[in-house]
PDB file of N, CA and C in Angstrom:
ATOM      1  N   MET A   5     -48.562  -0.970 -63.305  1.00 72.00           N
ATOM      2  CA  MET A   5     -48.167   0.157 -62.307  1.00 72.00           C
ATOM      3  C   MET A   5     -46.583   0.293 -61.761  1.00 72.00           C
ATOM      4  N   ASN A   6     -46.420  -1.343 -60.869  1.00 85.00           N
ATOM      5  CA  ASN A   6     -45.314  -1.376 -60.692  1.00 85.00           C
ATOM      6  C   ASN A   6     -44.274  -0.806 -61.267  1.00 85.00           C
ATOM      7  N   GLN A   7     -44.069  -1.117 -62.845  1.00 91.00           N
ATOM      8  CA  GLN A   7     -43.081  -0.573 -63.234  1.00 91.00           C
ATOM      9  C   GLN A   7     -43.093   0.876 -63.294  1.00 91.00           C
ATOM     10  N   PHE A   8     -43.793   1.908 -63.380  1.00 91.00           N
ATOM     11  CA  PHE A   8     -43.810   3.422 -63.580  1.00 91.00           C
ATOM     12  C   PHE A   8     -43.563   3.520 -62.371  1.00 91.00           C
ATOM     13  N   ALA A   9     -43.820   3.053 -61.275  1.00 91.00           N
ATOM     14  CA  ALA A   9     -42.776   3.182 -59.800  1.00 91.00           C
ATOM     15  C   ALA A   9     -41.624   2.843 -59.725  1.00 91.00           C
ATOM     16  N   ASP A  10     -40.965   1.971 -60.157  1.00 92.00           N
ATOM     17  CA  ASP A  10     -39.718   1.609 -60.577  1.00 92.00           C
ATOM     18  C   ASP A  10     -38.611   2.596 -61.299  1.00 92.00           C
ATOM     19  N   VAL A  11     -39.788   3.053 -62.462  1.00 93.00           N
ATOM     20  CA  VAL A  11     -38.408   4.588 -63.287  1.00 93.00           C
ATOM     21  C   VAL A  11     -39.083   5.298 -62.704  1.00 93.00           C
ATOM     22  N   LEU A  12     -40.177   5.617 -61.809  1.00 93.00           N
ATOM     23  CA  LEU A  12     -39.764   7.176 -61.229  1.00 93.00           C
ATOM     24  C   LEU A  12     -38.769   6.603 -59.579  1.00 93.00           C
ATOM     25  N   SER A  13     -38.552   5.720 -59.413  1.00 92.00           N
ATOM     26  CA  SER A  13     -37.473   5.726 -58.331  1.00 92.00           C
ATOM     27  C   SER A  13     -36.312   5.666 -58.868  1.00 92.00           C
ATOM     28  N   ILE A  14     -35.834   5.029 -59.757  1.00 92.00           N
ATOM     29  CA  ILE A  14     -34.690   5.232 -60.097  1.00 92.00           C
ATOM     30  C   ILE A  14     -34.399   6.493 -60.901  1.00 92.00           C
ATOM     31  N   LEU A  15     -35.320   7.265 -61.792  1.00 93.00           N
ATOM     32  CA  LEU A  15     -35.257   9.097 -62.084  1.00 93.00           C
ATOM     33  C   LEU A  15     -35.049   9.646 -60.613  1.00 93.00           C
ATOM     34  N   GLY A  16     -35.543   9.053 -59.837  1.00 90.00           N
ATOM     35  CA  GLY A  16     -34.858  10.088 -58.030  1.00 90.00           C
ATOM     36  C   GLY A  16     -33.851   9.512 -57.713  1.00 90.00           C
ATOM     37  N   TYR A  17     -33.716   8.530 -57.554  1.00 89.00           N
ATOM     38  CA  TYR A  17     -31.885   8.253 -57.145  1.00 89.00           C
ATOM     39  C   TYR A  17     -31.231   9.142 -58.287  1.00 89.00           C
ATOM     40  N   LEU A  18     -31.397   9.226 -59.563  1.00 90.00           N
ATOM     41  CA  LEU A  18     -30.318   9.977 -60.456  1.00 90.00           C
ATOM     42  C   LEU A  18     -30.549  11.432 -60.141  1.00 90.00           C
ATOM     43  N   ILE A  19     -31.749  12.111 -59.843  1.00 92.00           N
ATOM     44  CA  ILE A  19     -31.879  13.490 -59.611  1.00 92.00           C
ATOM     45  C   ILE A  19     -30.752  13.485 -58.243  1.00 92.00           C
ATOM     46  N   ARG A  20     -31.135  12.862 -57.646  1.00 90.00           N
ATOM     47  CA  ARG A  20     -30.602  12.810 -55.773  1.00 90.00           C
ATOM     48  C   ARG A  20     -28.960  13.011 -55.981  1.00 90.00           C
ATOM     49  N   ALA A  21     -28.396  12.026 -56.321  1.00 89.00           N
ATOM     50  CA  ALA A  21     -27.356  12.165 -57.077  1.00 89.00           C
ATOM     51  C   ALA A  21     -26.859  13.289 -57.831  1.00 89.00           C
ATOM     52  N   LEU A  22     -27.478  13.607 -58.899  1.00 92.00           N
ATOM     53  CA  LEU A  22     -27.226  14.987 -59.423  1.00 92.00           C
ATOM     54  C   LEU A  22     -27.508  16.421 -58.573  1.00 92.00           C
ATOM     55  N   GLY A  23     -28.424  16.204 -57.977  1.00 91.00           N
ATOM     56  CA  GLY A  23     -28.391  17.502 -56.651  1.00 91.00           C
ATOM     57  C   GLY A  23     -26.980  17.181 -55.495  1.00 91.00           C
ATOM     58  N   PHE A  24     -26.428  16.044 -55.157  1.00 91.00           N
ATOM     59  CA  PHE A  24     -25.557  16.358 -54.344  1.00 91.00           C
ATOM     60  C   PHE A  24     -24.215  16.651 -55.008  1.00 91.00           C
ATOM     61  N   ILE A  25     -24.139  16.433 -56.365  1.00 92.00           N
ATOM     62  CA  ILE A  25     -22.960  16.843 -56.799  1.00 92.00           C
ATOM     63  C   ILE A  25     -22.766  18.238 -57.120  1.00 92.00           C
ATOM     64  N   VAL A  26     -23.869  18.966 -57.484  1.00 93.00           N
ATOM     65  CA  VAL A  26     -24.164  20.334 -57.385  1.00 93.00           C
ATOM     66  C   VAL A  26     -23.665  20.929 -56.081  1.00 93.00           C
ATOM     67  N   LEU A  27     -24.388  20.376 -54.973  1.00 91.00           N
ATOM     68  CA  LEU A  27     -24.513  20.777 -53.743  1.00 91.00           C
ATOM     69  C   LEU A  27     -22.795  20.663 -53.436  1.00 91.00           C
ATOM     70  N   GLY A  28     -22.134  19.823 -53.675  1.00 91.00           N
ATOM     71  CA  GLY A  28     -20.497  19.258 -53.085  1.00 91.00           C
ATOM     72  C   GLY A  28     -19.809  20.397 -53.893  1.00 91.00           C
ATOM     73  N   PHE A  29     -19.689  20.802 -55.596  1.00 94.00           N
ATOM     74  CA  PHE A  29     -19.630  21.563 -56.102  1.00 94.00           C
ATOM     75  C   PHE A  29     -19.406  23.003 -55.160  1.00 94.00           C
ATOM     76  N   GLY A  30     -21.066  23.376 -55.278  1.00 93.00           N
ATOM     77  CA  GLY A  30     -20.773  24.856 -54.292  1.00 93.00           C
ATOM     78  C   GLY A  30     -20.308  24.934 -53.423  1.00 93.00           C
ATOM     79  N   VAL A  31     -20.619  23.864 -52.242  1.00 91.00           N
ATOM     80  CA  VAL A  31     -20.398  24.131 -50.885  1.00 91.00           C
ATOM     81  C   VAL A  31     -18.604  24.167 -51.238  1.00 91.00           C
ATOM     82  N   GLY A  32     -17.951  23.200 -51.791  1.00 91.00           N
ATOM     83  CA  GLY A  32     -16.374  23.303 -51.853  1.00 91.00           C
ATOM     84  C   GLY A  32     -15.978  24.026 -52.483  1.00 91.00           C
ATOM     85  N   ARG A  33     -16.306  24.843 -53.280  1.00 91.00           N
ATOM     86  CA  ARG A  33     -16.168  26.089 -54.231  1.00 91.00           C
ATOM     87  C   ARG A  33     -16.223  27.633 -53.256  1.00 91.00           C
ATOM     88  N   PHE A  34     -17.174  27.552 -52.679  1.00 91.00           N
ATOM     89  CA  PHE A  34     -17.493  28.216 -51.549  1.00 91.00           C
ATOM     90  C   PHE A  34     -16.598  28.562 -50.374  1.00 91.00           C
ATOM     91  N   THR A  35     -16.295  27.352 -49.941  1.00 90.00           N
ATOM     92  CA  THR A  35     -15.340  27.095 -49.146  1.00 90.00           C
ATOM     93  C   THR A  35     -13.840  27.273 -49.537  1.00 90.00           C
ATOM     94  N   MET A  36     -13.357  27.286 -50.508  1.00 88.00           N
ATOM     95  CA  MET A  36     -11.968  27.601 -50.705  1.00 88.00           C
ATOM     96  C   MET A  36     -11.592  28.698 -51.468  1.00 88.00           C
ATOM     97  N   ASP A  37     -12.639  29.457 -52.118  1.00 89.00           N
ATOM     98  CA  ASP A  37     -12.455  30.763 -52.160  1.00 89.00           C
ATOM     99  C   ASP A  37     -12.750  31.639 -51.112  1.00 89.00           C
ATOM    100  N   ALA A  38     -13.318  31.652 -49.861  1.00 90.00           N
ATOM    101  CA  ALA A  38     -13.902  32.044 -49.087  1.00 90.00           C
ATOM    102  C   ALA A  38     -12.460  32.232 -48.074  1.00 90.00           C
ATOM    103  N   TYR A  39     -11.850  30.594 -47.799  1.00 88.00           N
ATOM    104  CA  TYR A  39     -10.902  30.243 -46.976  1.00 88.00           C
ATOM    105  C   TYR A  39      -9.775  31.239 -47.210  1.00 88.00           C
ATOM    106  N   LYS A  40      -9.296  31.538 -48.626  1.00 86.00           N
ATOM    107  CA  LYS A  40      -8.346  31.671 -49.221  1.00 86.00           C
ATOM    108  C   LYS A  40      -8.091  33.492 -48.504  1.00 86.00           C
ATOM    109  N   LYS A  41      -9.431  34.270 -48.604  1.00 87.00           N
ATOM    110  CA  LYS A  41      -9.312  35.524 -47.915  1.00 87.00           C
ATOM    111  C   LYS A  41      -9.713  35.947 -46.837  1.00 87.00           C
ATOM    112  N   ALA A  42      -9.785  34.877 -45.668  1.00 90.00           N
ATOM    113  CA  ALA A  42     -10.299  35.290 -44.842  1.00 90.00           C
ATOM    114  C   ALA A  42      -9.072  35.015 -43.592  1.00 90.00           C
ATOM    115  N   VAL A  43      -9.635  35.583 -42.291  1.00 93.00           N
ATOM    116  CA  VAL A  43      -8.613  35.620 -40.977  1.00 93.00           C
ATOM    117  C   VAL A  43      -8.670  33.778 -40.624  1.00 93.00           C
ATOM    118  N   TRP A  44      -7.749  33.784 -39.484  1.00 90.00           N
ATOM    119  CA  TRP A  44      -7.984  32.361 -39.418  1.00 90.00           C
ATOM    120  C   TRP A  44      -9.336  32.176 -38.337  1.00 90.00           C
ATOM    121  N   GLN A  45      -9.877  33.094 -37.786  1.00 92.00           N
ATOM    122  CA  GLN A  45     -11.062  32.539 -37.012  1.00 92.00           C
ATOM    123  C   GLN A  45     -12.160  32.243 -38.325  1.00 92.00           C
ATOM    124  N   VAL A  46     -12.069  33.071 -39.188  1.00 92.00           N
ATOM    125  CA  VAL A  46     -13.229  32.698 -40.025  1.00 92.00           C
ATOM    126  C   VAL A  46     -12.963  30.911 -41.040  1.00 92.00           C
ATOM    127  N   GLN A  47     -11.510  31.061 -41.054  1.00 91.00           N
ATOM    128  CA  GLN A  47     -11.158  30.035 -41.986  1.00 91.00           C
ATOM    129  C   GLN A  47     -11.304  28.829 -40.763  1.00 91.00           C
ATOM    130  N   ILE A  48     -11.417  28.657 -39.347  1.00 93.00           N
ATOM    131  CA  ILE A  48     -11.859  27.713 -38.809  1.00 93.00           C
ATOM    132  C   ILE A  48     -13.307  27.329 -38.985  1.00 93.00           C
ATOM    133  N   ALA A  49     -14.135  28.497 -38.726  1.00 93.00           N
ATOM    134  CA  ALA A  49     -15.514  28.413 -38.955  1.00 93.00           C
ATOM    135  C   ALA A  49     -15.772  27.685 -40.344  1.00 93.00           C
ATOM    136  N   LEU A  50     -15.159  28.287 -41.426  1.00 91.00           N
ATOM    137  CA  LEU A  50     -15.360  27.402 -42.733  1.00 91.00           C
ATOM    138  C   LEU A  50     -15.350  26.160 -42.452  1.00 91.00           C
ATOM    139  N   ALA A  51     -13.789  25.430 -42.206  1.00 91.00           N
ATOM    140  CA  ALA A  51     -13.628  23.845 -41.929  1.00 91.00           C
ATOM    141  C   ALA A  51     -14.639  23.523 -40.989  1.00 91.00           C
ATOM    142  N   LEU A  52     -14.772  23.914 -40.149  1.00 93.00           N
ATOM    143  CA  LEU A  52     -15.761  23.241 -39.274  1.00 93.00           C
ATOM    144  C   LEU A  52     -17.028  23.031 -40.257  1.00 93.00           C
ATOM    145  N   GLY A  53     -17.465  24.156 -40.424  1.00 91.00           N
ATOM    146  CA  GLY A  53     -18.955  24.535 -41.455  1.00 91.00           C
ATOM    147  C   GLY A  53     -19.089  23.021 -42.454  1.00 91.00           C
ATOM    148  N   PHE A  54     -17.738  23.169 -42.996  1.00 90.00           N
ATOM    149  CA  PHE A  54     -17.748  22.114 -44.111  1.00 90.00           C
ATOM    150  C   PHE A  54     -17.618  20.807 -43.746  1.00 90.00           C
ATOM    151  N   PHE A  55     -17.065  20.648 -42.361  1.00 89.00           N
ATOM    152  CA  PHE A  55     -17.269  18.912 -42.234  1.00 89.00           C
ATOM    153  C   PHE A  55     -18.255  18.877 -41.501  1.00 89.00           C
ATOM    154  N   GLY A  56     -18.661  19.725 -40.657  1.00 87.00           N
ATOM    155  CA  GLY A  56     -19.879  19.627 -39.861  1.00 87.00           C
ATOM    156  C   GLY A  56     -21.083  18.850 -41.096  1.00 87.00           C
ATOM    157  N   LEU A  57     -21.126  19.728 -41.974  1.00 87.00           N
ATOM    158  CA  LEU A  57     -22.326  19.473 -43.165  1.00 87.00           C
ATOM    159  C   LEU A  57     -22.054  17.731 -44.106  1.00 87.00           C
ATOM    160  N   LEU A  58     -20.876  17.774 -44.080  1.00 84.00           N
ATOM    161  CA  LEU A  58     -20.229  16.318 -44.468  1.00 84.00           C
ATOM    162  C   LEU A  58     -20.836  15.265 -43.533  1.00 84.00           C
ATOM    163  N   VAL A  59     -20.527  15.356 -42.352  1.00 85.00           N
ATOM    164  CA  VAL A  59     -20.808  14.688 -41.436  1.00 85.00           C
ATOM    165  C   VAL A  59     -22.538  14.594 -41.074  1.00 85.00           C
ATOM    166  N   GLY A  60     -22.803  15.722 -41.110  1.00 85.00           N
ATOM    167  CA  GLY A  60     -24.486  15.645 -40.942  1.00 85.00           C
ATOM    168  C   GLY A  60     -25.083  14.747 -41.881  1.00 85.00           C
ATOM    169  N   LEU A  61     -24.793  15.353 -43.259  1.00 82.00           N
ATOM    170  CA  LEU A  61     -25.615  14.682 -44.025  1.00 82.00           C
ATOM    171  C   LEU A  61     -25.841  13.169 -44.154  1.00 82.00           C
ATOM    172  N   THR A  62     -24.619  12.405 -43.366  1.00 80.00           N
ATOM    173  CA  THR A  62     -24.578  11.301 -43.679  1.00 80.00           C
ATOM    174  C   THR A  62     -25.980  10.394 -42.754  1.00 80.00           C
ATOM    175  N   ASN A  63     -26.451  11.280 -41.896  1.00 81.00           N
ATOM    176  CA  ASN A  63     -27.833  10.659 -41.165  1.00 81.00           C
ATOM    177  C   ASN A  63     -29.131  10.782 -42.345  1.00 81.00           C
ATOM    178  N   TYR A  64     -28.787  11.716 -43.101  1.00 81.00           N
ATOM    179  CA  TYR A  64     -29.840  11.643 -43.735  1.00 81.00           C
ATOM    180  C   TYR A  64     -29.919  11.409 -45.327  1.00 81.00           C
ATOM    181  N   ALA A  65     -28.848  11.014 -45.543  1.00 80.00           N
ATOM    182  CA  ALA A  65     -28.700  10.910 -47.324  1.00 80.00           C
ATOM    183  C   ALA A  65     -28.295   9.114 -47.309  1.00 80.00           C
ATOM    184  N   SER A  66     -28.132   8.488 -48.235  1.00 80.00           N
ATOM    185  CA  SER A  66     -27.263   7.184 -48.808  1.00 80.00           C
ATOM    186  C   SER A  66     -25.990   7.585 -48.953  1.00 80.00           C
ATOM    187  N   ALA A  67     -25.312   6.331 -48.565  1.00 82.00           N
ATOM    188  CA  ALA A  67     -23.949   6.639 -49.401  1.00 82.00           C
ATOM    189  C   ALA A  67     -23.577   7.042 -50.266  1.00 82.00           C
ATOM    190  N   GLY A  68     -24.454   6.163 -51.503  1.00 82.00           N
ATOM    191  CA  GLY A  68     -24.318   6.750 -52.974  1.00 82.00           C
ATOM    192  C   GLY A  68     -24.241   7.907 -53.012  1.00 82.00           C
ATOM    193  N   SER A  69     -24.804   9.024 -52.514  1.00 83.00           N
ATOM    194  CA  SER A  69     -25.488  10.443 -52.129  1.00 83.00           C
ATOM    195  C   SER A  69     -24.007  10.998 -51.696  1.00 83.00           C
ATOM    196  N   MET A  70     -23.883  10.725 -50.555  1.00 86.00           N
ATOM    197  CA  MET A  70     -22.408  11.038 -50.042  1.00 86.00           C
ATOM    198  C   MET A  70     -21.349  10.992 -50.848  1.00 86.00           C
ATOM    199  N   GLY A  71     -21.000   9.796 -51.209  1.00 87.00           N
ATOM    200  CA  GLY A  71     -20.182   9.828 -52.236  1.00 87.00           C
ATOM    201  C   GLY A  71     -19.818  10.811 -53.165  1.00 87.00           C
ATOM    202  N   MET A  72     -21.400  10.866 -53.946  1.00 89.00           N
ATOM    203  CA  MET A  72     -21.319  12.483 -54.822  1.00 89.00           C
ATOM    204  C   MET A  72     -21.000  13.589 -54.376  1.00 89.00           C
ATOM    205  N   PHE A  73     -21.312  13.691 -53.489  1.00 89.00           N
ATOM    206  CA  PHE A  73     -20.807  14.912 -52.445  1.00 89.00           C
ATOM    207  C   PHE A  73     -19.520  15.099 -51.998  1.00 89.00           C
ATOM    208  N   ALA A  74     -18.939  14.107 -51.896  1.00 88.00           N
ATOM    209  CA  ALA A  74     -17.367  14.076 -51.459  1.00 88.00           C
ATOM    210  C   ALA A  74     -16.568  14.403 -52.584  1.00 88.00           C
ATOM    211  N   LEU A  75     -17.007  13.261 -53.642  1.00 90.00           N
ATOM    212  CA  LEU A  75     -16.125  13.738 -54.953  1.00 90.00           C
ATOM    213  C   LEU A  75     -16.423  15.039 -55.869  1.00 90.00           C
ATOM    214  N   SER A  76     -17.229  15.774 -55.706  1.00 93.00           N
ATOM    215  CA  SER A  76     -17.846  16.718 -56.508  1.00 93.00           C
ATOM    216  C   SER A  76     -16.959  17.935 -55.773  1.00 93.00           C
ATOM    217  N   SER A  77     -17.008  17.975 -54.239  1.00 91.00           N
ATOM    218  CA  SER A  77     -16.168  18.758 -53.668  1.00 91.00           C
ATOM    219  C   SER A  77     -15.124  18.811 -53.592  1.00 91.00           C
ATOM    220  N   GLY A  78     -14.638  17.646 -53.853  1.00 90.00           N
ATOM    221  CA  GLY A  78     -12.819  17.012 -53.821  1.00 90.00           C
ATOM    222  C   GLY A  78     -12.807  17.946 -55.155  1.00 90.00           C
ATOM    223  N   VAL A  79     -13.655  17.669 -56.339  1.00 91.00           N
ATOM    224  CA  VAL A  79     -12.861  18.329 -57.682  1.00 91.00           C
ATOM    225  C   VAL A  79     -12.706  19.791 -57.456  1.00 91.00           C
ATOM    226  N   ALA A  80     -13.848  20.195 -56.834  1.00 90.00           N
ATOM    227  CA  ALA A  80     -14.305  21.921 -56.508  1.00 90.00           C
ATOM    228  C   ALA A  80     -12.540  22.331 -55.899  1.00 90.00           C
ATOM    229  N   MET A  81     -12.482  21.401 -55.046  1.00 87.00           N
ATOM    230  CA  MET A  81     -10.947  21.934 -54.331  1.00 87.00           C
ATOM    231  C   MET A  81      -9.807  21.632 -55.088  1.00 87.00           C
ATOM    232  N   ILE A  82      -9.781  20.948 -55.884  1.00 89.00           N
ATOM    233  CA  ILE A  82      -8.908  20.566 -56.734  1.00 89.00           C
ATOM    234  C   ILE A  82      -8.755  21.657 -57.307  1.00 89.00           C
ATOM    235  N   LEU A  83      -9.748  22.099 -58.376  1.00 89.00           N
ATOM    236  CA  LEU A  83      -9.812  22.958 -59.086  1.00 89.00           C
ATOM    237  C   LEU A  83      -9.628  24.477 -59.150  1.00 89.00           C
ATOM    238  N   SER A  84      -9.982  24.969 -57.701  1.00 85.00           N
ATOM    239  CA  SER A  84      -9.675  26.508 -57.104  1.00 85.00           C
ATOM    240  C   SER A  84      -8.205  26.246 -57.227  1.00 85.00           C
ATOM    241  N   ASN A  85      -7.887  24.807 -56.660  1.00 81.00           N
ATOM    242  CA  ASN A  85      -5.896  25.451 -56.658  1.00 81.00           C
ATOM    243  C   ASN A  85      -5.389  25.859 -57.852  1.00 81.00           C
ATOM    244  N   MET A  86      -5.900  24.606 -58.825  1.00 81.00           N
ATOM    245  CA  MET A  86      -5.128  24.573 -60.140  1.00 81.00           C
ATOM    246  C   MET A  86      -5.574  26.025 -60.631  1.00 81.00           C
ATOM    247  N   LEU A  87      -6.637  26.360 -61.055  1.00 66.00           N
ATOM    248  CA  LEU A  87      -6.628  27.778 -61.356  1.00 66.00           C
ATOM    249  C   LEU A  87      -5.731  28.865 -60.859  1.00 66.00           C
ATOM    250  N   LYS A  88      -5.501  29.046 -59.617  1.00 61.00           N
ATOM    251  CA  LYS A  88      -4.897  29.894 -58.757  1.00 61.00           C
ATOM    252  C   LYS A  88      -3.481  29.715 -59.389  1.00 61.00           C
ATOM    253  N   LYS A  89      -2.991  28.653 -59.693  1.00 59.00           N
ATOM    254  CA  LYS A  89      -1.863  28.592 -60.117  1.00 59.00           C
ATOM    255  C   LYS A  89      -1.477  29.424 -61.473  1.00 59.00           C
ATOM    256  N   GLU A  90      -2.733  28.828 -62.336  1.00 57.00           N
ATOM    257  CA  GLU A  90      -2.696  29.435 -63.518  1.00 57.00           C
ATOM    258  C   GLU A  90      -2.521  30.822 -63.988  1.00 57.00           C
ATOM    259  N   GLU A  91      -3.396  31.501 -63.027  1.00 60.00           N
ATOM    260  CA  GLU A  91      -3.738  33.142 -62.793  1.00 60.00           C
ATOM    261  C   GLU A  91      -1.900  33.635 -62.454  1.00 60.00           C
ATOM    262  N   THR A  92      -1.403  32.842 -61.638  1.00 62.00           N
ATOM    263  CA  THR A  92      -0.346  33.388 -61.138  1.00 62.00           C
ATOM    264  C   THR A  92       1.114  33.316 -62.279  1.00 62.00           C
ATOM    265  N   GLU A  93       0.918  32.200 -63.052  1.00 65.00           N
ATOM    266  CA  GLU A  93       2.009  32.320 -64.094  1.00 65.00           C
ATOM    267  C   GLU A  93       1.987  33.425 -65.030  1.00 65.00           C
ATOM    268  N   GLU A  94       0.129  33.640 -65.440  1.00 64.00           N
ATOM    269  CA  GLU A  94       0.258  34.810 -66.352  1.00 64.00           C
ATOM    270  C   GLU A  94       0.597  35.878 -65.807  1.00 64.00           C
ATOM    271  N   ALA A  95       0.059  36.335 -64.467  1.00 65.00           N
ATOM    272  CA  ALA A  95       0.459  37.377 -63.939  1.00 65.00           C
ATOM    273  C   ALA A  95       1.842  37.863 -64.305  1.00 65.00           C
ATOM    274  N   LYS A  96       3.159  36.573 -63.942  1.00 67.00           N
ATOM    275  CA  LYS A  96       4.657  36.865 -64.034  1.00 67.00           C
ATOM    276  C   LYS A  96       4.905  36.980 -65.378  1.00 67.00           C
ATOM    277  N   LYS A  97       4.237  36.456 -66.220  1.00 66.00           N
ATOM    278  CA  LYS A  97       4.321  36.615 -67.582  1.00 66.00           C
ATOM    279  C   LYS A  97       4.260  38.002 -68.105  1.00 66.00           C
ATOM    280  N   GLU A  98       3.599  38.804 -67.640  1.00 63.00           N
ATOM    281  CA  GLU A  98       3.078  40.059 -68.140  1.00 63.00           C
ATOM    282  C   GLU A  98       4.124  41.392 -67.142  1.00 63.00           C
TER     283      GLU A  98
END
């Protein structure tokens, strides 16, 4: 019976990591998309909200989960900047 609990524990850690990957990517992508279209007051609120969420979750999540959140939000921010450059290059060709 103890082995079953261990398997469920490992499964729980994997699901938590996957959840933080999805959360980090979604929050990072939303922040970057809304940041570029907003006035400076909203940009400040978005930045404070993003970093507030990052700092606030450190009290409730493990270090591995927060690492997954930080990595996936970083990937989302890098991808949002890369996609915009490709779109502008295509617009210049036309």
